[in-house]
Structures are given as structure tokens and as C-alpha cells.
PDB file of C-alpha atoms in Angstrom:
ATOM      1  CA  MET A   1     -26.000  12.211  -4.305  1.00 44.00           C
ATOM      2  CA  TYR A   2     -27.298  10.707  -1.080  1.00 45.00           C
ATOM      3  CA  VAL A   3     -27.682   7.124  -2.732  1.00 43.00           C
ATOM      4  CA  ALA A   4     -24.053   7.284  -3.940  1.00 48.00           C
ATOM      5  CA  MET A   5     -22.613   8.228  -0.602  1.00 47.00           C
ATOM      6  CA  GLU A   6     -24.587   5.526   1.219  1.00 50.00           C
ATOM      7  CA  THR A   7     -23.398   2.892  -1.193  1.00 58.00           C
ATOM      8  CA  LYS A   8     -19.871   4.184  -0.799  1.00 58.00           C
ATOM      9  CA  ARG A   9     -20.114   3.989   2.864  1.00 59.00           C
ATOM     10  CA  GLU A  10     -21.646   0.511   2.783  1.00 59.00           C
ATOM     11  CA  SER A  11     -18.797  -0.675   0.398  1.00 59.00           C
ATOM     12  CA  GLN A  12     -16.262   0.888   3.016  1.00 60.00           C
ATOM     13  CA  ARG A  13     -17.893  -1.013   5.823  1.00 60.00           C
ATOM     14  CA  ALA A  14     -17.848  -4.174   3.819  1.00 58.00           C
ATOM     15  CA  ARG A  15     -14.190  -3.835   2.916  1.00 59.00           C
ATOM     16  CA  ASN A  16     -13.231  -3.164   6.474  1.00 56.00           C
ATOM     17  CA  PHE A  17     -15.163  -6.125   7.645  1.00 56.00           C
ATOM     18  CA  MET A  18     -13.329  -8.416   5.158  1.00 57.00           C
ATOM     19  CA  LEU A  19     -10.026  -6.889   6.484  1.00 54.00           C
ATOM     20  CA  LEU A  20     -10.818  -8.476   9.688  1.00 56.00           C
ATOM     21  CA  ILE A  21     -12.522 -11.680   8.797  1.00 61.00           C
ATOM     22  CA  LEU A  22      -9.753 -12.958   6.529  1.00 58.00           C
ATOM     23  CA  PRO A  23      -7.051 -12.628   8.999  1.00 61.00           C
ATOM     24  CA  CYS A  24      -9.338 -14.763  11.651  1.00 57.00           C
ATOM     25  CA  SER A  25      -9.593 -17.447   9.018  1.00 58.00           C
ATOM     26  CA  VAL A  26      -5.801 -17.646   8.519  1.00 56.00           C
ATOM     27  CA  ALA A  27      -5.369 -17.703  12.330  1.00 56.00           C
ATOM     28  CA  LEU A  28      -7.912 -20.634  12.356  1.00 54.00           C
ATOM     29  CA  VAL A  29      -5.622 -22.356   9.816  1.00 53.00           C
ATOM     30  CA  LEU A  30      -2.563 -21.743  11.777  1.00 51.00           C
ATOM     31  CA  LEU A  31      -4.250 -23.067  14.873  1.00 51.00           C
ATOM     32  CA  LEU A  32      -5.470 -26.347  13.300  1.00 52.00           C
ATOM     33  CA  THR A  33      -1.993 -26.971  11.907  1.00 51.00           C
ATOM     34  CA  SER A  34      -0.168 -26.145  15.015  1.00 51.00           C
ATOM     35  CA  ASN A  35      -0.283 -29.814  16.265  1.00 51.00           C
ATOM     36  CA  PRO A  36       2.091 -32.076  14.000  1.00 49.00           C
ATOM     37  CA  GLN A  37       0.747 -35.254  15.106  1.00 50.00           C
ATOM     38  CA  ARG A  38      -2.874 -34.195  13.933  1.00 47.00           C
ATOM     39  CA  THR A  39      -1.527 -32.863  10.682  1.00 46.00           C
ATOM     40  CA  SER A  40       0.537 -36.111   9.720  1.00 47.00           C
ATOM     41  CA  ASN A  41      -2.722 -37.997  10.555  1.00 47.00           C
ATOM     42  CA  MET A  42      -4.768 -35.876   8.086  1.00 47.00           C
ATOM     43  CA  LEU A  43      -2.104 -36.360   5.326  1.00 48.00           C
ATOM     44  CA  GLY A  44      -2.657 -40.183   5.647  1.00 48.00           C
ATOM     45  CA  LYS A  45       0.824 -40.986   7.121  1.00 52.00           C
ATOM     46  CA  LYS A  46      -0.135 -43.243  10.252  1.00 55.00           C
ATOM     47  CA  GLY A  47      -2.857 -45.657   9.500  1.00 55.00           C
ATOM     48  CA  LYS A  48      -6.378 -44.165   9.500  1.00 59.00           C
ATOM     49  CA  ARG A  49      -7.098 -40.776   7.982  1.00 60.00           C
ATOM     50  CA  ALA A  50      -8.403 -38.648  10.834  1.00 60.00           C
ATOM     51  CA  SER A  51     -11.461 -36.701  10.167  1.00 64.00           C
ATOM     52  CA  MET A  52     -11.186 -32.954   9.526  1.00 60.00           C
ATOM     53  CA  PRO A  53     -12.680 -30.950  12.531  1.00 61.00           C
ATOM     54  CA  LEU A  54     -15.983 -29.295  11.593  1.00 62.00           C
ATOM     55  CA  VAL A  55     -15.189 -25.505  11.253  1.00 60.00           C
ATOM     56  CA  VAL A  56     -18.014 -23.243  11.492  1.00 71.00           C
ATOM     57  CA  PRO A  57     -16.929 -19.606  11.406  1.00 77.00           C
ATOM     58  CA  SER A  58     -20.159 -17.827  12.159  1.00 79.00           C
ATOM     59  CA  SER A  59     -19.522 -17.144  15.555  1.00 82.00           C
ATOM     60  CA  LYS A  60     -16.270 -15.444  14.778  1.00 84.00           C
ATOM     61  CA  VAL A  61     -17.994 -13.585  11.928  1.00 86.00           C
ATOM     62  CA  TYR A  62     -20.561 -12.302  14.321  1.00 88.00           C
ATOM     63  CA  ALA A  63     -17.987 -11.353  17.077  1.00 88.00           C
ATOM     64  CA  VAL A  64     -15.855  -9.345  14.523  1.00 87.00           C
ATOM     65  CA  LEU A  65     -19.036  -7.715  13.283  1.00 89.00           C
ATOM     66  CA  LYS A  66     -20.032  -6.505  16.704  1.00 91.00           C
ATOM     67  CA  GLN A  67     -16.390  -5.332  17.115  1.00 90.00           C
ATOM     68  CA  ILE A  68     -16.508  -3.030  14.215  1.00 88.00           C
ATOM     69  CA  HIS A  69     -20.364  -2.061  14.149  1.00 90.00           C
ATOM     70  CA  PRO A  70     -22.068  -2.895  17.396  1.00 91.00           C
ATOM     71  CA  GLU A  71     -25.298  -1.490  16.161  1.00 92.00           C
ATOM     72  CA  MET A  72     -25.406  -3.633  12.844  1.00 91.00           C
ATOM     73  CA  ARG A  73     -27.015  -7.103  12.502  1.00 90.00           C
ATOM     74  CA  ILE A  74     -26.476  -9.739   9.990  1.00 89.00           C
ATOM     75  CA  SER A  75     -29.257 -11.704   8.302  1.00 91.00           C
ATOM     76  CA  LYS A  76     -29.298 -15.588   8.072  1.00 90.00           C
ATOM     77  CA  LYS A  77     -28.659 -15.427   4.327  1.00 91.00           C
ATOM     78  CA  ALA A  78     -25.769 -12.958   4.732  1.00 90.00           C
ATOM     79  CA  MET A  79     -24.245 -15.160   7.513  1.00 90.00           C
ATOM     80  CA  GLY A  80     -24.490 -18.117   4.980  1.00 89.00           C
ATOM     81  CA  VAL A  81     -22.646 -16.302   2.358  1.00 90.00           C
ATOM     82  CA  MET A  82     -20.008 -15.197   4.894  1.00 90.00           C
ATOM     83  CA  ASN A  83     -19.603 -18.878   6.213  1.00 89.00           C
ATOM     84  CA  SER A  84     -19.334 -19.965   2.482  1.00 89.00           C
ATOM     85  CA  PHE A  85     -16.680 -17.272   1.895  1.00 90.00           C
ATOM     86  CA  VAL A  86     -14.423 -18.092   4.889  1.00 89.00           C
ATOM     87  CA  ASN A  87     -14.619 -21.819   4.129  1.00 88.00           C
ATOM     88  CA  ASP A  88     -13.750 -21.079   0.403  1.00 91.00           C
ATOM     89  CA  GLN A  89     -10.493 -19.061   1.556  1.00 91.00           C
ATOM     90  CA  PHE A  90      -9.859 -21.704   4.058  1.00 89.00           C
ATOM     91  CA  GLU A  91      -9.759 -24.460   1.394  1.00 92.00           C
ATOM     92  CA  LYS A  92      -7.761 -22.168  -1.144  1.00 93.00           C
ATOM     93  CA  ILE A  93      -5.043 -21.639   1.474  1.00 93.00           C
ATOM     94  CA  ALA A  94      -5.086 -25.485   2.503  1.00 91.00           C
ATOM     95  CA  GLU A  95      -4.839 -26.495  -1.174  1.00 94.00           C
ATOM     96  CA  GLU A  96      -1.818 -24.120  -1.683  1.00 94.00           C
ATOM     97  CA  ALA A  97      -0.157 -25.372   1.359  1.00 93.00           C
ATOM     98  CA  ALA A  98      -0.567 -28.939   0.114  1.00 93.00           C
ATOM     99  CA  ARG A  99       0.885 -28.147  -3.282  1.00 94.00           C
ATOM    100  CA  MET A 100       4.027 -26.724  -1.386  1.00 94.00           C
ATOM    101  CA  LEU A 101       4.389 -29.861   0.660  1.00 93.00           C
ATOM    102  CA  ASN A 102       4.302 -31.778  -2.696  1.00 93.00           C
ATOM    103  CA  TYR A 103       6.766 -29.607  -4.407  1.00 93.00           C
ATOM    104  CA  TYR A 104       9.133 -29.614  -1.539  1.00 92.00           C
ATOM    105  CA  LYS A 105       8.649 -33.276  -0.948  1.00 92.00           C
ATOM    106  CA  LYS A 106       7.747 -32.848   2.651  1.00 91.00           C
ATOM    107  CA  GLN A 107       4.871 -34.521   4.775  1.00 91.00           C
ATOM    108  CA  THR A 108       4.401 -32.249   7.550  1.00 91.00           C
ATOM    109  CA  LEU A 109       2.271 -29.110   7.301  1.00 90.00           C
ATOM    110  CA  THR A 110       3.556 -26.202   9.268  1.00 89.00           C
ATOM    111  CA  SER A 111       2.742 -22.628   9.879  1.00 88.00           C
ATOM    112  CA  ARG A 112       5.452 -21.876   7.277  1.00 92.00           C
ATOM    113  CA  GLU A 113       3.701 -23.422   4.430  1.00 92.00           C
ATOM    114  CA  ILE A 114       0.403 -21.762   5.667  1.00 92.00           C
ATOM    115  CA  THR A 115       2.180 -18.252   5.859  1.00 93.00           C
ATOM    116  CA  ALA A 116       3.549 -18.781   2.555  1.00 94.00           C
ATOM    117  CA  SER A 117       0.341 -19.784   0.796  1.00 94.00           C
ATOM    118  CA  VAL A 118      -1.449 -16.736   2.400  1.00 93.00           C
ATOM    119  CA  ARG A 119       1.198 -14.547   0.870  1.00 94.00           C
ATOM    120  CA  LEU A 120       0.527 -15.886  -2.392  1.00 94.00           C
ATOM    121  CA  LEU A 121      -3.139 -15.887  -2.289  1.00 94.00           C
ATOM    122  CA  LEU A 122      -4.136 -12.725  -0.615  1.00 92.00           C
ATOM    123  CA  PRO A 123      -3.168  -9.291  -2.137  1.00 91.00           C
ATOM    124  CA  GLY A 124      -0.618  -6.890  -0.558  1.00 89.00           C
ATOM    125  CA  GLU A 125      -1.606  -5.195   2.733  1.00 91.00           C
ATOM    126  CA  LEU A 126      -4.376  -7.725   3.455  1.00 91.00           C
ATOM    127  CA  ALA A 127      -1.702 -10.500   3.359  1.00 92.00           C
ATOM    128  CA  LYS A 128       0.552  -8.737   5.684  1.00 93.00           C
ATOM    129  CA  HIS A 129      -2.301  -8.295   8.182  1.00 92.00           C
ATOM    130  CA  ALA A 130      -3.408 -11.868   7.914  1.00 91.00           C
ATOM    131  CA  VAL A 131       0.198 -13.188   8.469  1.00 93.00           C
ATOM    132  CA  SER A 132       0.596 -10.795  11.453  1.00 93.00           C
ATOM    133  CA  ARG A 133      -2.758 -11.656  13.094  1.00 90.00           C
ATOM    134  CA  GLY A 134      -2.236 -15.429  12.420  1.00 90.00           C
ATOM    135  CA  THR A 135       1.314 -15.462  13.898  1.00 91.00           C
ATOM    136  CA  LYS A 136      -0.157 -13.712  17.019  1.00 92.00           C
ATOM    137  CA  ALA A 137      -2.876 -16.246  17.312  1.00 90.00           C
ATOM    138  CA  LEU A 138      -0.394 -19.117  16.991  1.00 89.00           C
ATOM    139  CA  ALA A 139       2.039 -17.457  19.759  1.00 91.00           C
ATOM    140  CA  MET A 140      -0.974 -17.147  21.915  1.00 92.00           C
ATOM    141  CA  TYR A 141      -1.867 -20.541  21.600  1.00 89.00           C
ATOM    142  CA  ASN A 142       1.557 -22.020  22.166  1.00 90.00           C
ATOM    143  CA  GLN A 143       1.713 -19.739  25.247  1.00 92.00           C
ATOM    144  CA  ALA A 144      -1.371 -21.071  26.607  1.00 91.00           C
ATOM    145  CA  ARG A 145      -0.361 -24.725  25.874  1.00 88.00           C
ATOM    146  CA  ALA A 146       2.890 -24.528  27.760  1.00 79.00           C
TER     147      ALA A 146
END
């Protein structure tokens, strides 16, 4: 009985952790695509292709973990798994957004395509939460730029 309750509690913690990590990765995608000049260069429109910025989400994963469970720690292997997970989600969202660009014959990646691809890829409540967090992060970024 105790083991079942403990695993249930751990799975609940893991689910809560994922609910906070995915929106952070969506916010990161939205921030990276907020500069149209950078985006068109990534698509190869103007001359040389710009290199993608190195994205290492481990510091964000650690910060979110400490917000939820300050007493918990994360091992190096678990952080590697989380990095792989966030990078994989990032790539899936970017690929879906690129497909939308091809479908609508556009060349500029905007937050609209990212939002739509997040809604397609993530299930229900998680998508709503991710979109709201990403929109909030983009608004804060634009406010800081102005």
C-alpha cells in the first residue's frame, strides 16, 4: 500500500513538473522567433544561413524544479533526460511550424505559427497553459525591448 501511494505521489510530481517545463520551452521558442530578421536568415532568405543559437534548457529546468519542490534535487542523468525531452519538443514544434509556413507559402516564422503548432502537438489543457505562458513571455520581452 505504501509503495503504491509513493509511486502515485512521484508520478503526480513528475506530471506537475512536466506541466511547468513544456510552457517554458514554448516561451523559449516564441522568444527565439520574435525577431523577424533572425527568422528570415534562419530560413535562408538573405545570403548566408544564420547559425541556430545554442539552447541549453538545463538552467530553466533546475529553476522550475526549485519553484515546485525546493527540497528536491536532480541527478546529472535525469537532467540529461530532461534536456533531451525539452530539445525534442522544441524540434517538433519548430518542424510543425515550418510545415505550416510551406503550406501557406509564407517565409516568415511568427508567433502565430508557433502557437498553432503548439495547439496541434500538445494535448488539451497543456496546450492552453503553454500558449498562455508563451504569450505572456513574449509580451514581457516586447515590453522590455520598447
